[in-house]
Short mmCIF file of C-alpha atoms in Angstrom, two decimals:
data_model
loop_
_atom_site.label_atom_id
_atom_site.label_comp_id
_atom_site.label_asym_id
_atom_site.label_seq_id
_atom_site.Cartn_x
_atom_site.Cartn_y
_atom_site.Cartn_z
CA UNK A 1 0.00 0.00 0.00
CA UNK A 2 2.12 2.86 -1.40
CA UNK A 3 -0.15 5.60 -0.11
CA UNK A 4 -1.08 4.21 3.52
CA UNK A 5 3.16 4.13 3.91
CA UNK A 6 3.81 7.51 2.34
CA UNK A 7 0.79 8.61 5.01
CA UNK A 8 2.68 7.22 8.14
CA UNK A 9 5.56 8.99 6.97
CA UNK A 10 4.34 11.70 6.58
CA UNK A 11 3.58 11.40 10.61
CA UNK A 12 7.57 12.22 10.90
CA UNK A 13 7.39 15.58 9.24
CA UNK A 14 5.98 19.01 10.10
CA UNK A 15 2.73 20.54 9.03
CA UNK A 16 2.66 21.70 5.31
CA UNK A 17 2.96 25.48 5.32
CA UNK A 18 1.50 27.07 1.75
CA UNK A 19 2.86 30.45 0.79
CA UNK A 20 0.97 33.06 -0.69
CA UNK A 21 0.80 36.57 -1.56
CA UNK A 22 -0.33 37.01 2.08
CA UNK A 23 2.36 35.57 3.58
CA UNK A 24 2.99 32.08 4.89
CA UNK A 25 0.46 30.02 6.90
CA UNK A 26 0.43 26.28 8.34
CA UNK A 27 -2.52 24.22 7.78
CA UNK A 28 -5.37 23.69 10.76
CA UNK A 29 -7.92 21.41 9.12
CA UNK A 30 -11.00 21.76 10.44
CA UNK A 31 -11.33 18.66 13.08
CA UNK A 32 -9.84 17.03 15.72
CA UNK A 33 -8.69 13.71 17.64
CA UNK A 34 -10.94 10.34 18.27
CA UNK A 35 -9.16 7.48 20.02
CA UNK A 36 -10.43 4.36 18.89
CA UNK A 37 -10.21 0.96 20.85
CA UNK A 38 -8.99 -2.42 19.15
CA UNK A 39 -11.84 -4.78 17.74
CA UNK A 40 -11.10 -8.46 18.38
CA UNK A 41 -12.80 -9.39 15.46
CA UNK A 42 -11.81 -6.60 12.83
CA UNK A 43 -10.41 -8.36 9.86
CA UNK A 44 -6.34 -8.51 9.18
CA UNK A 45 -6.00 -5.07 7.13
CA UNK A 46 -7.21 -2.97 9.57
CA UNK A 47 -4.71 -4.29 12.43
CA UNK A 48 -2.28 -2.02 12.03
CA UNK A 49 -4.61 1.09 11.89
CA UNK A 50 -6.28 0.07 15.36
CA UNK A 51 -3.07 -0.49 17.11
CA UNK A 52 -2.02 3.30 16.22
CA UNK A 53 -6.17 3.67 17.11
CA UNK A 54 -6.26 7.22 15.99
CA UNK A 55 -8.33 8.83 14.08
CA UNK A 56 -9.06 12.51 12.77
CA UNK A 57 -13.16 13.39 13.12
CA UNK A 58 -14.86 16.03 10.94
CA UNK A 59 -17.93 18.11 12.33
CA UNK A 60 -20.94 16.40 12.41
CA UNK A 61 -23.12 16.37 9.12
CA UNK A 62 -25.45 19.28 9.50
CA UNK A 63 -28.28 19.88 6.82
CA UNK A 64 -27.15 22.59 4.81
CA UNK A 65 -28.11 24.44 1.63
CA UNK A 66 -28.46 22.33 -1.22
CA UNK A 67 -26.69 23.55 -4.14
CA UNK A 68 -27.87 21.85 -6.61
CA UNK A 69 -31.18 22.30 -5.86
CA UNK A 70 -30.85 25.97 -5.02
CA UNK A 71 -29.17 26.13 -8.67
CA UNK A 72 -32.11 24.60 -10.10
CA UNK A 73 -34.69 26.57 -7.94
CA UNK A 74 -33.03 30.10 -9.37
CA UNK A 75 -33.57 29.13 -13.05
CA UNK A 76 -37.09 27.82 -11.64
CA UNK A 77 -36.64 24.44 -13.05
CA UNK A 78 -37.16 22.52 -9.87
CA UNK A 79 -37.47 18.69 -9.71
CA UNK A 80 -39.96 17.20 -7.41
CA UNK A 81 -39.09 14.55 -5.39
CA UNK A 82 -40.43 11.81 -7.62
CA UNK A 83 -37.97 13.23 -10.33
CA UNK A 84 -35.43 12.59 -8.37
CA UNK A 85 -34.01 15.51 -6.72
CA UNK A 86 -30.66 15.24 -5.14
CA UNK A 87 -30.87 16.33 -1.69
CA UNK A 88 -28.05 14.95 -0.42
CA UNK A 89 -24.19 15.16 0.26
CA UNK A 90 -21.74 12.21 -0.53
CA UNK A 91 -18.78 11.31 2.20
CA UNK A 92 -16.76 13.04 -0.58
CA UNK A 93 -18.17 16.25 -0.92
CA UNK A 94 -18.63 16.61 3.09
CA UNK A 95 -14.53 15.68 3.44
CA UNK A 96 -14.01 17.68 0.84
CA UNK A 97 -16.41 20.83 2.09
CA UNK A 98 -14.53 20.42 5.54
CA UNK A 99 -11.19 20.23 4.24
CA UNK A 100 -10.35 22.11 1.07
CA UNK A 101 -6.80 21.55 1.90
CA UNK A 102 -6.97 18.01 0.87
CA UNK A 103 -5.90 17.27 -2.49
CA UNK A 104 -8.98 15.64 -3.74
CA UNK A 105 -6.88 12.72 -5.42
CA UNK A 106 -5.09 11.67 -2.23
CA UNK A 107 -9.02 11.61 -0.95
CA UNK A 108 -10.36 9.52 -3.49
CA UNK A 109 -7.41 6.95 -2.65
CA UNK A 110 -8.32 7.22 0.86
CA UNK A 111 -12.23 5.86 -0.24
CA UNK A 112 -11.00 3.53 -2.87
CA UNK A 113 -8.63 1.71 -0.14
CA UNK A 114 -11.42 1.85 2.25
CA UNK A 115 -9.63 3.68 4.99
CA UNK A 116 -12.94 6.43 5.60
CA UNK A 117 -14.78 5.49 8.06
CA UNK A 118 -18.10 7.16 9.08
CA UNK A 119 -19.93 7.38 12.96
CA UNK A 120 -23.63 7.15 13.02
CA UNK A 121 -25.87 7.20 16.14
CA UNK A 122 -27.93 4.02 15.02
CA UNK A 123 -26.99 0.86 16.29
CA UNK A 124 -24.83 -1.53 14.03
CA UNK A 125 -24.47 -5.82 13.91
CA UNK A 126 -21.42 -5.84 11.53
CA UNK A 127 -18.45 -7.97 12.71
CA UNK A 128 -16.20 -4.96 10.97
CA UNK A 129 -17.24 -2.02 12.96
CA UNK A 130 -14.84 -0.60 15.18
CA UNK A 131 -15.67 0.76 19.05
CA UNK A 132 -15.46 4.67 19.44
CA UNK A 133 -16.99 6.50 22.63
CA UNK A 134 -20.50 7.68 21.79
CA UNK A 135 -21.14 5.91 18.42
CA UNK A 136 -20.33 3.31 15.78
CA UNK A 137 -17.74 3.53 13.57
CA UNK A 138 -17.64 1.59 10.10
CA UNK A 139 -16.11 1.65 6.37
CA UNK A 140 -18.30 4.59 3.98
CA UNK A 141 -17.95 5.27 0.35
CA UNK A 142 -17.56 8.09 -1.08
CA UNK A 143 -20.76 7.68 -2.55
CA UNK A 144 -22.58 7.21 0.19
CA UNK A 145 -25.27 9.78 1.63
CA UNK A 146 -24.99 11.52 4.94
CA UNK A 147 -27.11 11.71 7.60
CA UNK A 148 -27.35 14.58 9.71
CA UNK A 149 -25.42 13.97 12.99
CA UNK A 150 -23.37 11.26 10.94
CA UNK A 151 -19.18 12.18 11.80
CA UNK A 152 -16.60 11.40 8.88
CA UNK A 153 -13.36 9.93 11.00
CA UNK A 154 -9.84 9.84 8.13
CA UNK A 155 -6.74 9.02 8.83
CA UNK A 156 -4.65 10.90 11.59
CA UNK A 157 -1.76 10.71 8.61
CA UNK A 158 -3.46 13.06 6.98
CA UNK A 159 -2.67 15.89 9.24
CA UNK A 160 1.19 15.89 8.55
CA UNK A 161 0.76 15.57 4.82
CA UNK A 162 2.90 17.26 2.48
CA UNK A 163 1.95 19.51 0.17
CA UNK A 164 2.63 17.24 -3.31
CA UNK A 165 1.59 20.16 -5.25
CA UNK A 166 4.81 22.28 -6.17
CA UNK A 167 3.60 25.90 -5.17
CA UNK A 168 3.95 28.29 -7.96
CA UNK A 169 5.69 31.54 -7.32
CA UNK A 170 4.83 34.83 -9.21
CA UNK A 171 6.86 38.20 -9.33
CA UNK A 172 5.02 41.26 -7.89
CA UNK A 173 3.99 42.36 -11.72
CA UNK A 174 2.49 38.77 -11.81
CA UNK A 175 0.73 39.29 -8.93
CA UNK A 176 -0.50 42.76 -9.91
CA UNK A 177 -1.49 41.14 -13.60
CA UNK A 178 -3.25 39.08 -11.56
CA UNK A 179 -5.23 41.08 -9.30
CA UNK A 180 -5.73 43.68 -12.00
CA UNK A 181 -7.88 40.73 -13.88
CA UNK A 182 -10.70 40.76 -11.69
CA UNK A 183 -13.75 42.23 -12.60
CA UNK A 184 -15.42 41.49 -9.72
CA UNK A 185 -15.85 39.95 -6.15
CA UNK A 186 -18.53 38.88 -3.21
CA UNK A 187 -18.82 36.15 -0.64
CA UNK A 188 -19.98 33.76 -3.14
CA UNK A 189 -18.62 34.83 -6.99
CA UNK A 190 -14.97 36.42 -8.47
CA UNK A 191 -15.19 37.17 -11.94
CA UNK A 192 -12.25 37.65 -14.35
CA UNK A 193 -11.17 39.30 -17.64
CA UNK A 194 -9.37 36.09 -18.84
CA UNK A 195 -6.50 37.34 -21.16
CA UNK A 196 -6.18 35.40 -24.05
CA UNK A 197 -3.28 32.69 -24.66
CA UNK A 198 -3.65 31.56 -20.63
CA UNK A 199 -4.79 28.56 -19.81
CA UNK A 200 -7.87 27.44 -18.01
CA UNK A 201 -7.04 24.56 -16.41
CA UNK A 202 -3.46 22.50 -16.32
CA UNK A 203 -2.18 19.92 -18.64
CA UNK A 204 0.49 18.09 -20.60
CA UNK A 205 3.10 20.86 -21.60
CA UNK A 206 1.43 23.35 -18.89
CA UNK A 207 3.43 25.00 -16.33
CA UNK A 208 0.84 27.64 -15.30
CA UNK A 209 -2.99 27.84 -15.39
CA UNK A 210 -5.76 30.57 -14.27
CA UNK A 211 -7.55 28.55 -11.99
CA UNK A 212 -3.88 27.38 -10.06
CA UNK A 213 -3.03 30.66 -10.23
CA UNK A 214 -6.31 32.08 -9.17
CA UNK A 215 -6.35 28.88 -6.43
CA UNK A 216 -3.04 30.28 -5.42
CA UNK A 217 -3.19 34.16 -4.78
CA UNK A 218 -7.09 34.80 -5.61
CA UNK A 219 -8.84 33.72 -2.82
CA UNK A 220 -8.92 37.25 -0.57
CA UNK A 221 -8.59 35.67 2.88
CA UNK A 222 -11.02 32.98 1.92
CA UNK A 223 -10.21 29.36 2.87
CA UNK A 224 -10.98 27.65 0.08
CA UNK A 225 -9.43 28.23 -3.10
CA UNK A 226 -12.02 29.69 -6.19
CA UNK A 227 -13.14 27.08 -8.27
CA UNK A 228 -14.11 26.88 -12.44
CA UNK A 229 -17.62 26.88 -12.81
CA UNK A 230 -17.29 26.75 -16.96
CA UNK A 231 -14.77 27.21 -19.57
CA UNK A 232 -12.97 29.42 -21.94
CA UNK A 233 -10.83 28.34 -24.76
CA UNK A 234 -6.90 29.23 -24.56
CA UNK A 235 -7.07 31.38 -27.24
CA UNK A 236 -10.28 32.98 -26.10
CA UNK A 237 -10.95 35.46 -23.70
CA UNK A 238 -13.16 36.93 -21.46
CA UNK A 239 -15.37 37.04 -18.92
CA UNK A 240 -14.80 33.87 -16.57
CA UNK A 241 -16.75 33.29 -13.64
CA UNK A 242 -15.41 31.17 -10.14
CA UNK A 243 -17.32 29.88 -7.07
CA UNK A 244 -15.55 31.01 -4.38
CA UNK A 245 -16.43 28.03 -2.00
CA UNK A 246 -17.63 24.38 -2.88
CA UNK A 247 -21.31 25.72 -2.18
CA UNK A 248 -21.37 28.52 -4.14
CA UNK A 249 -19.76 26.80 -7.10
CA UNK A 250 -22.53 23.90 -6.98
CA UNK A 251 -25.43 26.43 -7.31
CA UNK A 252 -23.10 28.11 -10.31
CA UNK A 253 -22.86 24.23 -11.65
CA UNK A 254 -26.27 23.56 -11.57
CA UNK A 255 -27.26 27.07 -12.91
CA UNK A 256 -25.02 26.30 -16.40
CA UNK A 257 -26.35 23.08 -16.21
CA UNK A 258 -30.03 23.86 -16.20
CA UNK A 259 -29.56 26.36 -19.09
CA UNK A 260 -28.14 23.94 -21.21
CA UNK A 261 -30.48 21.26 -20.56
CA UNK A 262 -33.80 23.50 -21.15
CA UNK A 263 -32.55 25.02 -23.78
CA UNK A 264 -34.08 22.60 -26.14
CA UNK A 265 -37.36 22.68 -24.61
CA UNK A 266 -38.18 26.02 -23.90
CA UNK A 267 -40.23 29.00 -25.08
CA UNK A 268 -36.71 31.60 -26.22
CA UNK A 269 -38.94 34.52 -25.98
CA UNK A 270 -41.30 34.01 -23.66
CA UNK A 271 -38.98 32.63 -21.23
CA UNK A 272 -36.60 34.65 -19.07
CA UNK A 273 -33.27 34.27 -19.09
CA UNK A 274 -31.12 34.29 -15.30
CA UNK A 275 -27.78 33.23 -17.77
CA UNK A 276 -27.12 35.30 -20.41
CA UNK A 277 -23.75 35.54 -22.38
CA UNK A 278 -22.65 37.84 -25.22
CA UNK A 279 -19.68 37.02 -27.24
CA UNK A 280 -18.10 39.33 -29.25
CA UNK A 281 -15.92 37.65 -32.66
CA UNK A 282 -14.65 38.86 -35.72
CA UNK A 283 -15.00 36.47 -38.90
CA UNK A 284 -14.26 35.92 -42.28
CA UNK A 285 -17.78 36.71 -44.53
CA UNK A 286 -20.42 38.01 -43.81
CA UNK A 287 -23.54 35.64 -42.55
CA UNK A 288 -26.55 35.59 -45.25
CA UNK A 289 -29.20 37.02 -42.56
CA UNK A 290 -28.29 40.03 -39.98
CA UNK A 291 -29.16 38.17 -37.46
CA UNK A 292 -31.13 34.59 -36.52
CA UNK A 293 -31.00 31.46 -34.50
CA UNK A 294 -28.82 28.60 -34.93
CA UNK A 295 -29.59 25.45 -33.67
CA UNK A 296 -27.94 22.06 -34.96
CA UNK A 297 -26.75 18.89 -32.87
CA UNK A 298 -22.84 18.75 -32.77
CA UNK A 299 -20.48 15.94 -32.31
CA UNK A 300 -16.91 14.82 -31.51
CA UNK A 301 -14.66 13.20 -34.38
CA UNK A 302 -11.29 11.50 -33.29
CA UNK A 303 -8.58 12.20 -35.35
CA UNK A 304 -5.19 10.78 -36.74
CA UNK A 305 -5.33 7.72 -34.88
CA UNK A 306 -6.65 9.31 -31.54
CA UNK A 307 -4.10 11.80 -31.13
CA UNK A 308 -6.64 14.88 -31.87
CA UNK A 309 -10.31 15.28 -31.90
CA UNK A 310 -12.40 18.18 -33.64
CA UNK A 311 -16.26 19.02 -32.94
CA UNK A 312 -18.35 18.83 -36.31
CA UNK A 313 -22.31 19.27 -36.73
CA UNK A 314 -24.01 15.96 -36.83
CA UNK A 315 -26.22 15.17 -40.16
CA UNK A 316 -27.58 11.98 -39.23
CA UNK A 317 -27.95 11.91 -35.04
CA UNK A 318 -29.09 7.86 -35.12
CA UNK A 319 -25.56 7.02 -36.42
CA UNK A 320 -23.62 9.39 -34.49
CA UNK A 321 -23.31 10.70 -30.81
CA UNK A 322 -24.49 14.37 -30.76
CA UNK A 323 -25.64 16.97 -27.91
CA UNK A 324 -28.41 19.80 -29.38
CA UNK A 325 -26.46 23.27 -29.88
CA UNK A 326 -28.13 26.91 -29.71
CA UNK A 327 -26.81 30.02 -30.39
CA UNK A 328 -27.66 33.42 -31.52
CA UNK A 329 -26.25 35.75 -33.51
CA UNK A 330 -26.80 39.43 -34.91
CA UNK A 331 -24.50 41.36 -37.01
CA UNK A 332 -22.72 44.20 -35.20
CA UNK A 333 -20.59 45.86 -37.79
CA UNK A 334 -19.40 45.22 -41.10
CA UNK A 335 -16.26 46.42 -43.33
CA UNK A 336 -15.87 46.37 -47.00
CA UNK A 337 -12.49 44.35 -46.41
CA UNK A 338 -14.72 40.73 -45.98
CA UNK A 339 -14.95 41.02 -42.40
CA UNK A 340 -17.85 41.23 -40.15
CA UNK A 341 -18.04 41.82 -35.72
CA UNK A 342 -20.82 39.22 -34.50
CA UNK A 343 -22.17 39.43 -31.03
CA UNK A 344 -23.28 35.56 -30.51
CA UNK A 345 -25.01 34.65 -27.31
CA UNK A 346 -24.95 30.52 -26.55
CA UNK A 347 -27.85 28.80 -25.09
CA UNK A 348 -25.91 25.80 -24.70
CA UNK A 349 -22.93 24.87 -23.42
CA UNK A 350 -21.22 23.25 -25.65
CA UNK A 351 -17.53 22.15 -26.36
CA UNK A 352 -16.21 24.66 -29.23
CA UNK A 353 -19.71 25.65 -29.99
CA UNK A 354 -19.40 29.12 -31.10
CA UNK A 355 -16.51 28.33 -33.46
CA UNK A 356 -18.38 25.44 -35.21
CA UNK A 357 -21.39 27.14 -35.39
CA UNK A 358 -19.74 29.92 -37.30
CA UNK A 359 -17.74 28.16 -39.75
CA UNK A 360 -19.90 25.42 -40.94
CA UNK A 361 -23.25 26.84 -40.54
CA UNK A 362 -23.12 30.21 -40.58
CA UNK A 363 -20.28 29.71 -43.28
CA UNK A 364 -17.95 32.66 -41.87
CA UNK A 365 -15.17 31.52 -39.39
CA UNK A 366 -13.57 33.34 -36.63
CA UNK A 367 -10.72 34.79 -37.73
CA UNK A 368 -7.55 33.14 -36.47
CA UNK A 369 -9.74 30.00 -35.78
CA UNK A 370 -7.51 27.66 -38.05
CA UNK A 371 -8.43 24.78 -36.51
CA UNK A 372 -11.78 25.27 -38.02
CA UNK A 373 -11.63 27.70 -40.88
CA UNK A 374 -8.13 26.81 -41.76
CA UNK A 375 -9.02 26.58 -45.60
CA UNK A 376 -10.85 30.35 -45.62
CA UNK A 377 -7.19 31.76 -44.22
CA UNK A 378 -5.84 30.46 -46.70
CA UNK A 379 -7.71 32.43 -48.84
CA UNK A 380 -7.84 35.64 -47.33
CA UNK A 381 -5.31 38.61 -48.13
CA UNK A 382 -4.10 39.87 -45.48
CA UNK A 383 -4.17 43.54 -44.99
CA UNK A 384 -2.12 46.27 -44.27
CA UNK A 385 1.10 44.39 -44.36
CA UNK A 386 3.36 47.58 -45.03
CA UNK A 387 4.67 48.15 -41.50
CA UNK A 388 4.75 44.20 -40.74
CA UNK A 389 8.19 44.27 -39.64
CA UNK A 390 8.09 47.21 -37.17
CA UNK A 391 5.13 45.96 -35.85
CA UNK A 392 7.02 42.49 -35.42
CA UNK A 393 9.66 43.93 -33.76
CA UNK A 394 8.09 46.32 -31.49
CA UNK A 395 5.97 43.41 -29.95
CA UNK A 396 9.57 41.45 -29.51
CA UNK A 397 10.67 44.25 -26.95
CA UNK A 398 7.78 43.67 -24.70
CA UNK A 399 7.85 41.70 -22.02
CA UNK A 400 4.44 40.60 -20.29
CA UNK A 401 3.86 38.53 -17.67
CA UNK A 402 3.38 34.80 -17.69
CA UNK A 403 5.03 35.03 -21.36
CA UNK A 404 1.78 36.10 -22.78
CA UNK A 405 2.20 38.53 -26.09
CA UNK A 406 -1.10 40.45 -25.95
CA UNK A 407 0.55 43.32 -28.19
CA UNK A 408 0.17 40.97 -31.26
CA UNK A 409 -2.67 39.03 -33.28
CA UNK A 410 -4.43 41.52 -34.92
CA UNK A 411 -5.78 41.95 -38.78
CA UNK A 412 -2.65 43.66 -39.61
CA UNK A 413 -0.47 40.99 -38.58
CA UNK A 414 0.86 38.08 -40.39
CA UNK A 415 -1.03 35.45 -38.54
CA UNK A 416 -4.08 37.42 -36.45
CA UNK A 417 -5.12 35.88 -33.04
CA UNK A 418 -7.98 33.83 -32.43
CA UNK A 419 -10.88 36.94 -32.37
CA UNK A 420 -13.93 35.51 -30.16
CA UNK A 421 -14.19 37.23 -26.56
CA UNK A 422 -16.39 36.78 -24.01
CA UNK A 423 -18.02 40.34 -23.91
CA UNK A 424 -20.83 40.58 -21.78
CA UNK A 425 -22.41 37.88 -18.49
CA UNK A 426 -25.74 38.23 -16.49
CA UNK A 427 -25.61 36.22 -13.85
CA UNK A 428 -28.36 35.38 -10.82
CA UNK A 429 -27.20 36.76 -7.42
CA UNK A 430 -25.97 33.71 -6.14
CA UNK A 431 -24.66 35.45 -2.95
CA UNK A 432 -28.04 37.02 -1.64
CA UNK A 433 -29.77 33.59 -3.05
CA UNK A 434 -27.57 31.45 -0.90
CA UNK A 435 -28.13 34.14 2.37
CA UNK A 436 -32.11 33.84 1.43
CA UNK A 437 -31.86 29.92 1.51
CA UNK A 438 -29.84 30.26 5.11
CA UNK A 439 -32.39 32.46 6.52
CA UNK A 440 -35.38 30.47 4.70
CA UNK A 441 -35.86 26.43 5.78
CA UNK A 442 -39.04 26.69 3.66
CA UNK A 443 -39.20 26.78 -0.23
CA UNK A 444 -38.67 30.30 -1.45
CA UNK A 445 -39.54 31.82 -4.62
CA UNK A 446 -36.63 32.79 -5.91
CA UNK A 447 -38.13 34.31 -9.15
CA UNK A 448 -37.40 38.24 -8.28
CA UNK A 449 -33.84 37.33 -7.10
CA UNK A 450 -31.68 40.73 -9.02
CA UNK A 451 -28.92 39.75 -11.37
CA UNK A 452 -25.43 40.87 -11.42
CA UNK A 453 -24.91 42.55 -14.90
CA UNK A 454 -20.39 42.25 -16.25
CA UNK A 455 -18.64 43.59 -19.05
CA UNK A 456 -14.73 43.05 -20.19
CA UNK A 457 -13.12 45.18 -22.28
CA UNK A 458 -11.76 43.48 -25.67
CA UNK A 459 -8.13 42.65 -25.42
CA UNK A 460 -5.52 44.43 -27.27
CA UNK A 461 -5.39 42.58 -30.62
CA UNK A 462 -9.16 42.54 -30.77
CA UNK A 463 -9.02 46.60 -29.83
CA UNK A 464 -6.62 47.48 -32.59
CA UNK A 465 -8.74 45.20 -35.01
CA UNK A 466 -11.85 46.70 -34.18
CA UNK A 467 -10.17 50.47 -34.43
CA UNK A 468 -8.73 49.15 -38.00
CA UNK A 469 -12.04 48.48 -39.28
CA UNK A 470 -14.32 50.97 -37.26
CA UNK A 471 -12.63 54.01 -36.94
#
């Protein structure tokens, strides 16, 4: 057991201590000791752990907001109880709700190797359950619903675990980039101006992403670190929204989720709309109509031998895998150099949606989408290529942070950015909803909750191209 002997040894060493822009600060999980007497009878793989016969106890499952629910209760798409609301937390999410300092991976392990255990005030007959003062104690998974009054014991390892996660380091002009991103913050949302060419989330050949980063030096004295409640594309950027604890990032889950899911079966004008984004992109064209609807199922294609997938629309959806897409579009401006400014607004949430949507239905792809509209580049002239090399070489001299080049991409350049940003968000108050479902044990009627209304300026290259054509 690789992990359970990493976990005693970790016994040997001294609390992690994570350093921030704040300072340094040691780690005081939220629980405290049990000691646990022997079992006669427990089987041979939990010996060891009942000779040591510590444990580490989380506070006892109270019934708290639902966030799922709440989510679904703001876009007034409730399920009744027949439909099978979920009105419950797993052992996961409560060990993970109590202790955000846990990587979840190392918690998962902990479940898979069956070394949670869970104290309930109702009696128990198993041979495996282990004697603790005041209540039973025996094996949960992480799937497994709490009860309220139910106690989550881990581990006493746990405690002295080291931080695996290297902690990244920024400069003080990082850490000013940074800060200067956000848009916007309360007890339950931070919103950011994601600049384009950074990240999302980590991966192969990724050294930095926004929500480490943001995990890192974004959280404002809060615990737990902010966490994704949708996407942007690297190239893209935008407005990007984070929960900024587990509970207010499950109502933000559900509240994407929802949208996407009625989309399909809803009234568009009639019914109102608590989500609303605005995307602005540049393309190549111009679309036949000023503005319309576009709704088409899309699917996923793997590529060269699995090494690369691309999202297509789906012809025939009985032979082929396919989730319903919505978007619409209006014409904002157009140019008498073959370009046209869309504002697109999804009603779905869908992987690459925008950028499919434009190049194969609408016909006109984003410019500097060449995964997509690779062929129509390599039609287009490019324009105003006089001052190419100065232009080149001015951008060279700059030095940003995080190695982004925000100085270059636009129409006049050899090879123009990707050109879709994420302009304008409405959002539901997810703050004063989650202080009106504290207050509230009833059902409330969250229909005249007040939405928070965003907008992020265009970044540079989409400025300059927008001043090139406008002006």
């Amino acid at each position: 057991m690789a992990v359970l002997s990493h976990l005693r040894r970790a016994l040997l060493r001294s609390p992690p201590v994570i350093t921030g822009c704040g300072g340094a600060r040691t780690l005081t999980p939220s629980y405290h000791h049990v000691q646990a007497k022997n079992n006669s009878t427990k089987v041979e793989d939990e010996k060891n752990e009942n000779k040591k016969g510590k444990w580490l106890s989380l506070p006892p499952f109270n019934m708290t907001v639902n966030g799922a629910s709440l989510g679904r209760d703001i876009v007034g798409r409730r399920k009744s109880i027949d439909e099978g609301e979920a009105s419950t937390t797993t052992a996961l999410k409560w060990v993970m709700r109590c202790c955000p300092q846990l990587p979840r991976s190392l918690v998962q392990k902990l479940f898979r190797l069956r070394q949670v255990r869970r104290g309930t005030s109702e009696g128990s007959n198993s041979d495996q359950d282990v004697q603790a003062p005041g209540c039973r104690i025996k094996r949960v998974s992480a799937k497994d619903s709490m009860k309220c009054g139910d106690t989550i014991y881990l581990p006493i390892t746990v405690q002295a675990l080291p931080t695996e996660k290297v902690e990244c380091l920024c400069s003080e002009e990082e850490l000013k980039f940074l800060h200067d991103l956000v848009l916007y913050k309360d007890s339950a949302i931070l919103v950011i101006n994601k600049p384009p060419g950074m990240p999302v989330q980590g991966g192969i050949g990724i050294k930095r992403s926004l929500d480490e980063l943001a995990g890192a030096y974004l959280r404002h004295d809060f615990s737990e670190p902010p966490r994704l409640v949708h996407r942007l594309d690297r190239d893209s950027s935008g407005i990007l929204v984070l929960g900024r604890t587990q509970l207010s990032a499950t109502v933000l889950h559900s509240v994407f989720r929802e949208k996407t899911i009625g989309a399909s079966n809803i009234d568009l004008k009639s019914e109102k709309r608590f989500l609303q984004r605005k995307y602005w992109a540049l393309v190549l064209g111009s679309p036949r109509r000023p503005q319309g609807l576009i709704s088409v199922p899309l699917g996923k294609v793997v590529m060269d031998d699995g090494r690369s997938e691309r999202i297509t629309v789906v012809e025939n959806v009985s032979t082929m895998s396919s989730q319903h897409a919505i978007t619409e579009y209006r014409v904002l401006e157009s140019s008498n150099h073959g370009l046209t400014w869309l504002e697109l607004s999804p009603l779905t949430g869908r992987k690459h949606q925008i950028r499919v949507h434009c190049a194969e239905v609408l016909g006109t792809p984003i410019v500097g989408d060449y995964k997509y509209g690779w062929q129509a580049h390599k039609k287009w002239n490019q324009l105003f290529s006089s001052n190419l090399e100065e232009k080149v070489e001015v951008c060279k001299r700059k030095s940003l942070p995080f190695g982004l080049d925000l100085e270059s991409g636009s129409i006049s350049d050899k090879q123009p950015n990707l050109h879709l940003h994420c302009k304008k968000m409405v959002l539901p108050d997810v703050s004063s909803a989650l202080e009106r479902a504290r207050i509230s044990s009833s059902d409330y009627d969250f229909g005249d909750i007040k939405s928070l209304k965003f907008a992020a300026p265009l970044p540079p290259h989409m400025q300059r191209s927008w001043d090139i054509l406008c002006s």
